[in-house]
Short mmCIF file of C-alpha atoms in Angstrom, two decimals:
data_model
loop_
_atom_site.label_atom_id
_atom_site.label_comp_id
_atom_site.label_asym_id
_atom_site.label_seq_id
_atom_site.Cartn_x
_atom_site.Cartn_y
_atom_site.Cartn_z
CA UNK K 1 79.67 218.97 89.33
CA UNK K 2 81.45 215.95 89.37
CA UNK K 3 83.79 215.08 86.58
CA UNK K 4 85.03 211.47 86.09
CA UNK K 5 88.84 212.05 85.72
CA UNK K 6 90.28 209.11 83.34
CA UNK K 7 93.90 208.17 83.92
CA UNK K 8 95.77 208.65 80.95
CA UNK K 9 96.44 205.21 78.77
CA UNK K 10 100.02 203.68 79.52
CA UNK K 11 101.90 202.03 78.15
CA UNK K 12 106.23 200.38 77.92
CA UNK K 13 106.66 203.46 76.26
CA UNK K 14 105.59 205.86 78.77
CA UNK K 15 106.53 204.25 81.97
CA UNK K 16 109.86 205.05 83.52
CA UNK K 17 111.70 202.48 84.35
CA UNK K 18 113.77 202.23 87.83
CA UNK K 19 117.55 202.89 86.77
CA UNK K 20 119.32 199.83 87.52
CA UNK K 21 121.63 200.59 89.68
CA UNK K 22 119.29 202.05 92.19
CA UNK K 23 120.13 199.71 94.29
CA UNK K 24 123.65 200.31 94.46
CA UNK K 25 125.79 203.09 95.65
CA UNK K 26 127.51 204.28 92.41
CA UNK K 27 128.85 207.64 92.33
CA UNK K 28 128.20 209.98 88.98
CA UNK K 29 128.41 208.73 85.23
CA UNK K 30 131.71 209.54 84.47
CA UNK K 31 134.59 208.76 81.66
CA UNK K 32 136.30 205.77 82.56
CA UNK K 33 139.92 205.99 83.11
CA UNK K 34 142.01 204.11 80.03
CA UNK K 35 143.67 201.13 81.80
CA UNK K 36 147.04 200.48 80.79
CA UNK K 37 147.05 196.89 79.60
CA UNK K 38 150.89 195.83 80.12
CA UNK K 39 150.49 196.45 84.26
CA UNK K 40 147.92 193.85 84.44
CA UNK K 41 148.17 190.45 86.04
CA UNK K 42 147.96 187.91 83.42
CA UNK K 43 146.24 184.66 84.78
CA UNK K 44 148.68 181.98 84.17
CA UNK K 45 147.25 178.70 82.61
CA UNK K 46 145.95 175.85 84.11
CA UNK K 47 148.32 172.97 84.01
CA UNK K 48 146.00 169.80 84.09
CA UNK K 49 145.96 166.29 82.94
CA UNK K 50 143.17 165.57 80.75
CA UNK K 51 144.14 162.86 79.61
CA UNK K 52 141.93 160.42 81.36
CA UNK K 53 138.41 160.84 82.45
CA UNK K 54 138.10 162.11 86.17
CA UNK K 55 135.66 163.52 88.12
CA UNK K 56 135.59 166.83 89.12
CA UNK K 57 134.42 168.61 92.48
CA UNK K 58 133.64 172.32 92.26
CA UNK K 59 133.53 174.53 95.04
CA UNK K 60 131.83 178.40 94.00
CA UNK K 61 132.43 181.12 96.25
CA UNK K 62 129.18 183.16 97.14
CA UNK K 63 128.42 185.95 94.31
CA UNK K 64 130.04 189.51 95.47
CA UNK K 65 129.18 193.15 94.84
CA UNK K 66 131.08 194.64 92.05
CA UNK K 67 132.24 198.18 93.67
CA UNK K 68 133.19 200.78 91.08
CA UNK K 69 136.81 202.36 92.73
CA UNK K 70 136.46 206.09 93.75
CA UNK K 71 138.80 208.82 92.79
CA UNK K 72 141.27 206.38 91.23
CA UNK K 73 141.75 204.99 87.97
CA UNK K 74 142.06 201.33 89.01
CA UNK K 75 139.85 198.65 87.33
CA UNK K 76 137.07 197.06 89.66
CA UNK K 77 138.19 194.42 91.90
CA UNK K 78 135.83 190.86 91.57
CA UNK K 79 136.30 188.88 94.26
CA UNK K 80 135.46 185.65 92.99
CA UNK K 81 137.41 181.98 93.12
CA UNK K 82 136.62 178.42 92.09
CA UNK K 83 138.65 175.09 93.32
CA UNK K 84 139.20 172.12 91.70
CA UNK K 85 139.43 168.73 93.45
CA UNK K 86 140.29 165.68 90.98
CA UNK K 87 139.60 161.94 91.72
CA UNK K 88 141.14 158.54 90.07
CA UNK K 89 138.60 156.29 88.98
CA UNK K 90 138.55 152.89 90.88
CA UNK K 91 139.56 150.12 87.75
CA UNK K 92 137.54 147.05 88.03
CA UNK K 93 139.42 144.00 88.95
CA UNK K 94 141.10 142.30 85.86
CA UNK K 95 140.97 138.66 88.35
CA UNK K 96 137.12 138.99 88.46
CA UNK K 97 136.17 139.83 84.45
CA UNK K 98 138.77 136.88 83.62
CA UNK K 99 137.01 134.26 85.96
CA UNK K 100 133.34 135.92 84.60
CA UNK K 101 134.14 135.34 80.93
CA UNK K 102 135.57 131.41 82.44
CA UNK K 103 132.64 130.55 84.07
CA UNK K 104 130.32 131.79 80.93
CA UNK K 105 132.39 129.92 78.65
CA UNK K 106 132.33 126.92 80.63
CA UNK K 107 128.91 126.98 81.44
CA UNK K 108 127.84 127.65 77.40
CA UNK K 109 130.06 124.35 76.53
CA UNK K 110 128.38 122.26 78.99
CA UNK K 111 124.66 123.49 77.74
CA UNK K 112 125.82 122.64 73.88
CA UNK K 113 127.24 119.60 74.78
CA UNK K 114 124.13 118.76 76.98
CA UNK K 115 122.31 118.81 72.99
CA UNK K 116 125.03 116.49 71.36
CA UNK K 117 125.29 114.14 74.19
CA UNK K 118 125.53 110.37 72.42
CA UNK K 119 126.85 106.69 73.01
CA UNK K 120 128.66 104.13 70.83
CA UNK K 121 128.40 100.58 72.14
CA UNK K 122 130.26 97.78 70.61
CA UNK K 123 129.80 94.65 71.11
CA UNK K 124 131.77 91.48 70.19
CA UNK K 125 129.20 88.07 69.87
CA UNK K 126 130.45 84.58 70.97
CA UNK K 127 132.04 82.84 68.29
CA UNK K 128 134.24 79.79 67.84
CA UNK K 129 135.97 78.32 64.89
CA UNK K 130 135.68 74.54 63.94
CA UNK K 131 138.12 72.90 61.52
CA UNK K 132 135.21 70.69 59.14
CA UNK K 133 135.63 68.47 56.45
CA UNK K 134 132.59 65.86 55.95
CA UNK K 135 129.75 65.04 53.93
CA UNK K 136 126.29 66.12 53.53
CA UNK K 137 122.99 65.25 52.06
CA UNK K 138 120.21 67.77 50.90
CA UNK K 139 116.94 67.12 49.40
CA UNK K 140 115.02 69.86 46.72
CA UNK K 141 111.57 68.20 48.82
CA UNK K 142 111.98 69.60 52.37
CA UNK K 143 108.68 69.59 53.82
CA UNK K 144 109.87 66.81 56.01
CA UNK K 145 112.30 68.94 57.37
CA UNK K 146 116.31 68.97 56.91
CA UNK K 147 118.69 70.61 54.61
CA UNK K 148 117.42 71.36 51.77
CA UNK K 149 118.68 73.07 48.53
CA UNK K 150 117.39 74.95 45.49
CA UNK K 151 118.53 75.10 41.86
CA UNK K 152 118.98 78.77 39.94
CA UNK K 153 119.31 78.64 36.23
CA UNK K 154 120.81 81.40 34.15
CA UNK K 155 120.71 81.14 30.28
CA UNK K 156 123.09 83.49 27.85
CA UNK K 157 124.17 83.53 24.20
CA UNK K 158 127.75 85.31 22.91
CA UNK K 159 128.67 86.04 19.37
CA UNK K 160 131.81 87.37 17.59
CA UNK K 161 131.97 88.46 13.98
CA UNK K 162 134.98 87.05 12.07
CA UNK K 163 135.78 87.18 8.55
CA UNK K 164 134.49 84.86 5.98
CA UNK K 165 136.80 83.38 2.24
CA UNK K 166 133.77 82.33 0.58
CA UNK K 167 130.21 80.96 0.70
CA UNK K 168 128.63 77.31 0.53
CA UNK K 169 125.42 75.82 0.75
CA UNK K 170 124.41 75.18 4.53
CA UNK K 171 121.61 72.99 5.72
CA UNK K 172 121.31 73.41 9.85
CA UNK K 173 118.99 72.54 12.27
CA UNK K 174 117.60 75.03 15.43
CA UNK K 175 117.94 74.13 19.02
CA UNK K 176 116.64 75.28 22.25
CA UNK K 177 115.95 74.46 25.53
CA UNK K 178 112.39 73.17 26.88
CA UNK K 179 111.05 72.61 30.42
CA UNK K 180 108.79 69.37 30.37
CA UNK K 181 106.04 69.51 33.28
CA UNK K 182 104.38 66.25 34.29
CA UNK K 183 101.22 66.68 36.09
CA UNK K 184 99.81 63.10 35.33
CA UNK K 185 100.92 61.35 38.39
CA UNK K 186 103.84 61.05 41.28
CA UNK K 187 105.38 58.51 39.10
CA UNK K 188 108.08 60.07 36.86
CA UNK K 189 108.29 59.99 33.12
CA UNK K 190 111.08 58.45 31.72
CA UNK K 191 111.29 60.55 27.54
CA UNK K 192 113.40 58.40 25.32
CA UNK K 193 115.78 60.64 22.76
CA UNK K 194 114.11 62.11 19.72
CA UNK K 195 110.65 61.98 21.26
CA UNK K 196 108.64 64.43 19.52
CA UNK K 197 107.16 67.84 20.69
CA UNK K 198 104.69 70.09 18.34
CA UNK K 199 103.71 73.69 19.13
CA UNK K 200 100.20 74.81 17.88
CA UNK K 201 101.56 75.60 14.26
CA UNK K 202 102.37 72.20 13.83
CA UNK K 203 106.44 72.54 13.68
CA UNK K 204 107.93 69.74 15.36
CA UNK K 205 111.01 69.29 17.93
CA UNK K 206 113.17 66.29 19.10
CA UNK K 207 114.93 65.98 22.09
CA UNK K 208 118.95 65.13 21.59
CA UNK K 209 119.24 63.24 24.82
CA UNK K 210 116.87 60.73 26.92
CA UNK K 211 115.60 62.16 30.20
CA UNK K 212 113.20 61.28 33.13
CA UNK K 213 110.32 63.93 34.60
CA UNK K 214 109.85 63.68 38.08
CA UNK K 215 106.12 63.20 38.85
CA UNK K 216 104.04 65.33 41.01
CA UNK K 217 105.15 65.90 44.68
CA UNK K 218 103.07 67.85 47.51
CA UNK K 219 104.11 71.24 49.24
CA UNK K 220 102.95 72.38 52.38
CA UNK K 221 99.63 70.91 51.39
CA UNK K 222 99.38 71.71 47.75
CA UNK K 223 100.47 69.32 44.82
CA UNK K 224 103.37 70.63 42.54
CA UNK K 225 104.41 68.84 38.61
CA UNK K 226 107.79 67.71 38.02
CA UNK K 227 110.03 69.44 35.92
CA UNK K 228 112.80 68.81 34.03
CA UNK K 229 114.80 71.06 31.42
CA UNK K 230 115.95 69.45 28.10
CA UNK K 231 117.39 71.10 24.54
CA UNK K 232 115.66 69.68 22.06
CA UNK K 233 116.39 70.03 17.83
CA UNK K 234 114.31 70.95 15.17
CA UNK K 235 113.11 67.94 13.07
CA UNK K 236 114.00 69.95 9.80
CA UNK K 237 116.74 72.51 8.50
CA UNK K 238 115.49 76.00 7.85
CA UNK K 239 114.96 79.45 9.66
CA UNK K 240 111.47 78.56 9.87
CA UNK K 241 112.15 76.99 12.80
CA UNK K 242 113.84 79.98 14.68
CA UNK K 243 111.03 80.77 17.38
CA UNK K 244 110.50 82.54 20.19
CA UNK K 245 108.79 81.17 23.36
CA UNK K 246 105.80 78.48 22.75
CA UNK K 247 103.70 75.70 24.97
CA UNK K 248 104.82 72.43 23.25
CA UNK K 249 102.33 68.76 23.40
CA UNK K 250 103.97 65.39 22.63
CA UNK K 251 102.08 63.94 20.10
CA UNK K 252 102.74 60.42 21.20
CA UNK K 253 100.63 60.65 23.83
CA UNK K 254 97.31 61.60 21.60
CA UNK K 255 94.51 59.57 22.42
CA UNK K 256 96.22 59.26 26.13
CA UNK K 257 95.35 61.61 29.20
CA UNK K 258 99.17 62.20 29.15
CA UNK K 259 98.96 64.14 26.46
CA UNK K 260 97.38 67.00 28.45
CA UNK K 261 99.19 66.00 31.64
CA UNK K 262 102.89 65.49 29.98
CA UNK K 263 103.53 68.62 28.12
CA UNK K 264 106.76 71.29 27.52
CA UNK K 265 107.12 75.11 27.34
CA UNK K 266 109.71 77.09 25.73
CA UNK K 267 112.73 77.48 28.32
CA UNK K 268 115.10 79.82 25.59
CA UNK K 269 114.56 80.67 21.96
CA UNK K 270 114.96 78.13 19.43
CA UNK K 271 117.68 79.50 17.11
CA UNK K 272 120.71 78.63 14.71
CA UNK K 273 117.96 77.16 11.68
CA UNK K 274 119.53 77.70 8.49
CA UNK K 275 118.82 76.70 4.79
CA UNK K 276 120.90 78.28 1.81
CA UNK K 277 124.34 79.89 0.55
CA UNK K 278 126.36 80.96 4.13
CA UNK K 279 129.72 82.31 4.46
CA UNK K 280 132.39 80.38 4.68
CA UNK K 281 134.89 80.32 7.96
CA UNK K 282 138.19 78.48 8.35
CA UNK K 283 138.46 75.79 11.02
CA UNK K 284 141.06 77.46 12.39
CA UNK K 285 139.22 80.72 13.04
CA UNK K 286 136.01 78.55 13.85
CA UNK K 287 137.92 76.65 16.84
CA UNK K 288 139.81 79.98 17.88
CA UNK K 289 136.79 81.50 18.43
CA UNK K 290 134.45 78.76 19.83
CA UNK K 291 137.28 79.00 22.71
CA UNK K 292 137.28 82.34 23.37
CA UNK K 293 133.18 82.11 22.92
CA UNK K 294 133.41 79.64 26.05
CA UNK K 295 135.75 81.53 28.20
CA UNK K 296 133.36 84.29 27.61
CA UNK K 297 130.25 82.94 28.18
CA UNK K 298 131.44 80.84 31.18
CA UNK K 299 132.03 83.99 32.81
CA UNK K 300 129.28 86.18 31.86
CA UNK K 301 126.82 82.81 33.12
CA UNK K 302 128.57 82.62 36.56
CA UNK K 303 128.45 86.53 36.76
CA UNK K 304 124.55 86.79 35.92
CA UNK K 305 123.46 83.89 38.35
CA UNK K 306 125.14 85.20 41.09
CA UNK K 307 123.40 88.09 40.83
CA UNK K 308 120.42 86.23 41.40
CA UNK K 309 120.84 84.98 44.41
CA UNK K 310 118.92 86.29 47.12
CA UNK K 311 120.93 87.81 50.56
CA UNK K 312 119.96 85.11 53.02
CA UNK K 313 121.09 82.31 50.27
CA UNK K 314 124.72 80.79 49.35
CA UNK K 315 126.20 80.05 46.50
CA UNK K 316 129.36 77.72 46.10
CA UNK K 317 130.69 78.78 42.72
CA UNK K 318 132.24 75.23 42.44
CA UNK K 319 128.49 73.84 42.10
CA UNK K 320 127.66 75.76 39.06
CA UNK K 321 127.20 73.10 36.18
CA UNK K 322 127.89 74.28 33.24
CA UNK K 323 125.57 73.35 29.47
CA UNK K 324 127.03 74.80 25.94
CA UNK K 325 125.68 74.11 22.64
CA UNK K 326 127.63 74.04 19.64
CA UNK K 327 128.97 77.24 18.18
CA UNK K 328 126.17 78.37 15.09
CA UNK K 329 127.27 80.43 12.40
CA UNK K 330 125.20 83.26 10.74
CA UNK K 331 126.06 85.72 7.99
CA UNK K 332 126.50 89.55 8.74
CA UNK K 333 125.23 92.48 7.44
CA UNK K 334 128.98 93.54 6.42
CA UNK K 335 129.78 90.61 4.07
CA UNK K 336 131.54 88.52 7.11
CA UNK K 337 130.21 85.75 9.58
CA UNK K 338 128.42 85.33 13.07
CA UNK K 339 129.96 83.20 15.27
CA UNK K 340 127.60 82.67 18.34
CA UNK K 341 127.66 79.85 21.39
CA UNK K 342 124.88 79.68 23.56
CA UNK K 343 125.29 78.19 27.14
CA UNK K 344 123.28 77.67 30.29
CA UNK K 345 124.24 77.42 33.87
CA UNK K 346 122.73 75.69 36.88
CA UNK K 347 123.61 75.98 40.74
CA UNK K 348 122.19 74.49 43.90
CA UNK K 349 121.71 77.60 46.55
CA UNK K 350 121.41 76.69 50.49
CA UNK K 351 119.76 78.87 52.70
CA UNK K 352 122.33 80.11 55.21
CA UNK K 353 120.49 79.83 58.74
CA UNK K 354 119.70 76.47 57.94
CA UNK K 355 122.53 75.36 57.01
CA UNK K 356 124.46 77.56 59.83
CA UNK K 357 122.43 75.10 62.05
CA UNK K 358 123.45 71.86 60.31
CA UNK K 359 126.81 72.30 60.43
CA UNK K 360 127.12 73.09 64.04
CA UNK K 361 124.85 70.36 64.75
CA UNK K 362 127.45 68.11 63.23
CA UNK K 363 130.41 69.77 65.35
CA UNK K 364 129.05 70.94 68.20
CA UNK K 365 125.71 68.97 68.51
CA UNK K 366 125.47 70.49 72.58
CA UNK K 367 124.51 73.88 70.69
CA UNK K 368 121.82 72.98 68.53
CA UNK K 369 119.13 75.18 70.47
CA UNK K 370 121.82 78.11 69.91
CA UNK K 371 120.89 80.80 66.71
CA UNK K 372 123.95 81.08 64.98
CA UNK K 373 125.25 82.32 61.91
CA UNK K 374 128.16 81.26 59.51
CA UNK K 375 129.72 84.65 58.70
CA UNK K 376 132.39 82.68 56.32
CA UNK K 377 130.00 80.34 53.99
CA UNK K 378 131.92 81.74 50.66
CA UNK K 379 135.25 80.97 52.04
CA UNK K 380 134.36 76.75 52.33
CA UNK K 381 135.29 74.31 49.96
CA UNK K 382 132.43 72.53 47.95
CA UNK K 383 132.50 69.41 45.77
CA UNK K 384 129.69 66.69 44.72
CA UNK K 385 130.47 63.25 46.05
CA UNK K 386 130.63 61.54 42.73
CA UNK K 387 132.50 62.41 40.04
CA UNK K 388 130.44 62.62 37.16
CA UNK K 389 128.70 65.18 36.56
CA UNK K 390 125.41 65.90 38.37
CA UNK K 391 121.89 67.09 36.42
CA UNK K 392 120.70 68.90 39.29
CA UNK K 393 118.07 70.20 37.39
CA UNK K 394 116.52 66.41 37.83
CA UNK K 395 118.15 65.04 41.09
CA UNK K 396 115.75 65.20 44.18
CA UNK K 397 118.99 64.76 46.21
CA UNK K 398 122.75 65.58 46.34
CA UNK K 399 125.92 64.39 47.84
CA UNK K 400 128.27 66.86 48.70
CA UNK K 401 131.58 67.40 50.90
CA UNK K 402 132.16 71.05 52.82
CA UNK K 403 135.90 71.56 53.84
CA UNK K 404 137.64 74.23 55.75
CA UNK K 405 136.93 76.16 59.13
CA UNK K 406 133.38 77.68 59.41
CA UNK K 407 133.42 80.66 61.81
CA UNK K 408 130.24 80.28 64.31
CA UNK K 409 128.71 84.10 65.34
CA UNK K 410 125.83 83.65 67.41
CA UNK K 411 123.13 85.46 66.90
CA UNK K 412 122.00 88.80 69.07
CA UNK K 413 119.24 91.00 69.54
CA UNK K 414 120.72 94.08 68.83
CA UNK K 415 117.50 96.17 69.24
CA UNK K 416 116.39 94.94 72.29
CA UNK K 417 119.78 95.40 73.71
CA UNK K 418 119.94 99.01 72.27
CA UNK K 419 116.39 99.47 73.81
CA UNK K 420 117.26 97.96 77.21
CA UNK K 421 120.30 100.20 77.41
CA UNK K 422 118.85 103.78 77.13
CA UNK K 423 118.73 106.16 80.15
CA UNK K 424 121.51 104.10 82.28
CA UNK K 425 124.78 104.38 83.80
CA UNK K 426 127.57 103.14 82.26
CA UNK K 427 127.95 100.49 85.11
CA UNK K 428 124.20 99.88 84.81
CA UNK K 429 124.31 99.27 81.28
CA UNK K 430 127.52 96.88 81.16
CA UNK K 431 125.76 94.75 84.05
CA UNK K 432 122.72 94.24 81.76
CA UNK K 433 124.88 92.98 78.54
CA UNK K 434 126.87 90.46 80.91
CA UNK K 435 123.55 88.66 81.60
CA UNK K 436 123.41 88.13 77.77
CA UNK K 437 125.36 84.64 77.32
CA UNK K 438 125.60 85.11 73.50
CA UNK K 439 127.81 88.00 74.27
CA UNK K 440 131.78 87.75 74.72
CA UNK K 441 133.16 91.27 75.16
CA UNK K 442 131.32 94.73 75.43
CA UNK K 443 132.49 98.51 75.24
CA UNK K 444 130.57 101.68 75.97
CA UNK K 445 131.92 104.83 75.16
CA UNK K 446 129.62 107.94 76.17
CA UNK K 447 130.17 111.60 74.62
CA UNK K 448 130.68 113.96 76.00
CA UNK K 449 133.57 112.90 78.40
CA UNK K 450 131.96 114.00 81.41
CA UNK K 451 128.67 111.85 80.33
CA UNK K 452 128.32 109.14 81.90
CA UNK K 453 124.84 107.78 81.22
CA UNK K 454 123.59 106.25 77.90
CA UNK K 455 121.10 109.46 76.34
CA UNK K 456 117.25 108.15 76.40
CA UNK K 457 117.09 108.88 72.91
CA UNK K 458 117.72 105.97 70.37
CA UNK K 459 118.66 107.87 67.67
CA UNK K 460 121.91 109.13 69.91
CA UNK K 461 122.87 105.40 70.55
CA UNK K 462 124.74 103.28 68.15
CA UNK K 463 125.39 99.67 68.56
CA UNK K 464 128.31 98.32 66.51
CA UNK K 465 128.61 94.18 66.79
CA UNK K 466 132.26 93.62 65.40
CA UNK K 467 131.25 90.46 63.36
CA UNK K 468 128.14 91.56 61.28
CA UNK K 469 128.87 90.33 57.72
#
C-alpha cells in the first residue's frame, strides 16, 4: 500500500537558520575578558584646515577579517586605514572678470546710445545791414501791384466816478461814430457838416464835421463801396437818443437812387444823451480827470489794436492816429458823478514780406529776385510826410519816411535742408549746405560723440537758424 507522505508545513519559525559565523573560525562562546580602558591608545585628533573648501581624495584599504585573539585577553585587532590627500582650488583670474565686466559695460553703452543717437544743426542765413532813411509811398488799392497798406481801427470808452456839490439842469446831446458806404458810383461823395442821417424809428443824426466817401473801386475782379468813418450828433437832447447799433439813410437823398446807394451803419454806440437835473462837478475835478481819462484811454487804444494785428503784419506805433470825444458826465448810483471819454484809434499795417522786398529794392536793387526778411521792422523810425494830421481812414495813399538800419535775413528752406541732410556724414552733409548761397555759416554737432552721421530719422534732427525772429 502506498501512502502519500506530506512534508510537514514550514515555516521562519521552524527553519534553522545557519549560525553566522559558520563561516569563520571562532573558537567557543565564552566571557569576554574586561579591557582595561586607561592602557588603550587614544587616537589623537585630526588637525585640519577647514576653513576653505577643498577637495578631498580618499584612498580605503580592502575590508579585513576581524580575528577574535585566542587565549589572551587582548581586544581584536582591525586592520583598517584611510588617507587623505587635499587640493587648493585654482582662483579664476581677477585680469580676465575685470576686462569681462569692461567689455559688457562698454558694449551695453554703445547699444543705448545706438537708441538716443541725434543731431543739432545750426545754421546762420546771409544777412547784411543797410543804414536807410528815405521816403515811401503806399496805396490802400494794390491790385496794380506795389506797397500797399491797411488801416485797423480800435474803439474804447473809460470812465471815473468823482464826487459831485450839487445838481443842475443838463440838456446834452449823444454822439457816435458811423461808417458811410457809397455804392452809387466810383465817384466819391463829398457830405457837407450837419447832413442828416435817420434810422428806421425816425430819430435823426448830424454829422459834426464835412467829409468825402470814396466811390466804388474793383478788387481782384469784384467791385467794393467806399467807406468812410464819421461821429455824428444827435439832432436833439435826451437819452432817447442813446442807441445801440442801427443801418442809418440820408434823407436828402429821397426821391434820388442815392438814397439806397449812399447810406451809414452804426460804427460805436451812440451815447452821452441827457435831459434833466445832473450832478454837479467842479471844473477843476472835470479837467483833472478828462486828463487822466486821456492818458488812460490812449493807452488802453494802442494796447487793444496791437493786439489785432496779425503775425505777418507791422505796426509802427508812431502811425496810430488818435480821435477823442469830449468827456460826458452821468450820475451814479451812489449819489456822485460819471466821468467817461470815449476815443478811437486808427493805424496803417504793412505786410512785412512785401515791404522786406521794397526796401531792399531801394538799397540793394541787384537783390530784388532774393526772399528776404526784415527781422528788425519794430526797431525803424516812422513819420507821415506832412505835418498835419492824416485821416487815413479816407486817404487812398500815404507819404511816409522809414529811418534807421533794417537788418536783411534771407530767407531758407529749413525743411528741405533738414530733409536733404538725413542719413549722411558729417562731411557729406556740410558739402550739401555750402551749395546753398543764402547760407553764411553752418555747424553740425552729432550725439553721441562717436556718431558721426546725421540719424535718418527727422524727429532726431534739429535745425536751429540763429536769426529766426
Amino acid at each position: 500500500m502506498v501512502q502519500d507522505v506530506i512534508p510537514p508545513k514550514k515555516s521562519i519559525r521552524n527553519v534553522k537558520l545557519p549560525s553566522r559565523s559558520a563561516g569563520l573560525d571562532i573558537a567557543p562562546r565564552r566571557t569576554a575578558p574586561k579591557i582595561n580602558r586607561e592602557e588603550a591608545p587614544k587616537p589623537e585628533p585630526m588637525l585640519e584646515d577647514f576653513s576653505r573648501p577643498v577637495s578631498i581624495k580618499t584612498e580605503v584599504s580592502a575590508p579585513v577579517r576581524v580575528e577574535a585573539p585566542v587565549g589572551n585577553n587582548k581586544p581584536p585587532i582591525i586592520n583598517s586605514s584611510y588617507k587623505y590627500e587635499f587640493d587648493e582650488p585654482k582662483k579664476p583670474s581677477k585680469k580676465i572678470l575685470y576686462t569681462s565686466v569692461f567689455v559688457l559695460v562698454i558694449l551695453g553703452a554703445f547699444g543705448i546710445s545706438a537708441f538716443f543717437k541725434s543731431a543739432k544743426i545750426t545754421i546762420t542765413p546771409k544777412n547784411i545791414s543797410i543804414p536807410l532813411n528815405d521816403s515811401f509811398t503806399a496805396k490802400k488799392d494794390i491790385s496794380s501791384g506795389g506797397l500797399g497798406f491797411q488801416v485797423v481801427t480800435v474803439v474804447k470808452e473809460v470812465e471815473k466816478s468823482v464826487e459831485a456839490t450839487g445838481e443842475a439842469r443838463v440838456d446834452k446831446k449823444a454822439r457816435g461814430t458811423i461808417t458811410i458806404y457809397n455804392t452809387y458810383s466810383s465817384q466819391s461823395q463829398k457830405l457837407v457838416a450837419t447832413t442828416r442821417f435817420e434810422t428806421p424809428e425816425g430819430l435823426i443824426y448830424r454829422l459834426v464835421s464835412p467829409v468825402t466817401v470814396p466811390g466804388t473801386s474793383v478788387k481782384s475782379g469784384k467791385t467794393v463801396a467806399g467807406s468812410v468813418d464819421a461821429v455824428v450828433e444827435a439832432d436833439k437832447t435826451g437819452a432817447e437818443y442813446n442807441i445801440s447799433y442801427k443801418d442809418f439813410t440820408i434823407p436828402g437823398f429821397k426821391g434820388d437812387p442815392k438814397y439806397t446807394k449812399v447810406y451809414a451803419r452804426s460804427k460805436t454806440e451812440m451815447t452821452g444823451g441827457f435831459s434833466g437835473m445832473q450832478k454837479i462837478v467842479s471844473e477843476a475835478i472835470i479837467n483833472q480827470t478828462n486828463t487822466e481819462l486821456e492818458k488812460t484811454l490812449k493807452e488802453t487804444l494802442a494796447k487793444d489794436i496791437t493786439a489785432q494785428i496779425p503775425a505777418d503784419y507791422v505796426l509802427f506805433s508812431s502811425s496810430l492816429t488818435y480821435k477823442l470825444e469830449a468827456i460826458t458826465q452821468t450820475n451814479s448810483s451812489t449819489g456822485g458823478a460819471v466821468l467817461k471819454k470815449k476815443g478811437v484809434a486808427s493805424a496803417v499795417i504793412f505786410d512785412k514780406g512785401v515791404l522786406s522786398r521794397t526796401l531792399l529794392a531801394k538799397l540793394s536793387p541787384d537783390s530784388t529776385n532774393d526772399v528776404v526778411k526784415i527781422t528788425n521792422l519794430d526797431s525803424l523810425n516812422f513819420e507821415y510826410a506832412t505835418q498835419s494830421p492824416v485821416d487815413i481812414n479816407t486817404a487812398n495813399s500815404i507819404t511816409f519816411s522809414l529811418k534807421g538800419v533794417p537788418q536783411f535775413v534771407w530767407v531758407v528752406d529749413e525743411n528741405k535742408i533738414k530733409s536733404e541732410l538725413l542719413g549722411l556724414s558729417k562731411k557729406e552733409a556740410k558739402n550739401i549746405v555750402s551749395k546753398y548761397p543764402t547760407i553764411k555759416e553752418t555747424w553740425i554737432e552729432t550725439q553721441p560723440f562717436w556718431n558721426q552721421t546725421v540719424p535718418t530719422d527727422t524727429n532726431k534732427v534739429t535745425l536751429i537758424n540763429t536769426l529766426t525772429k
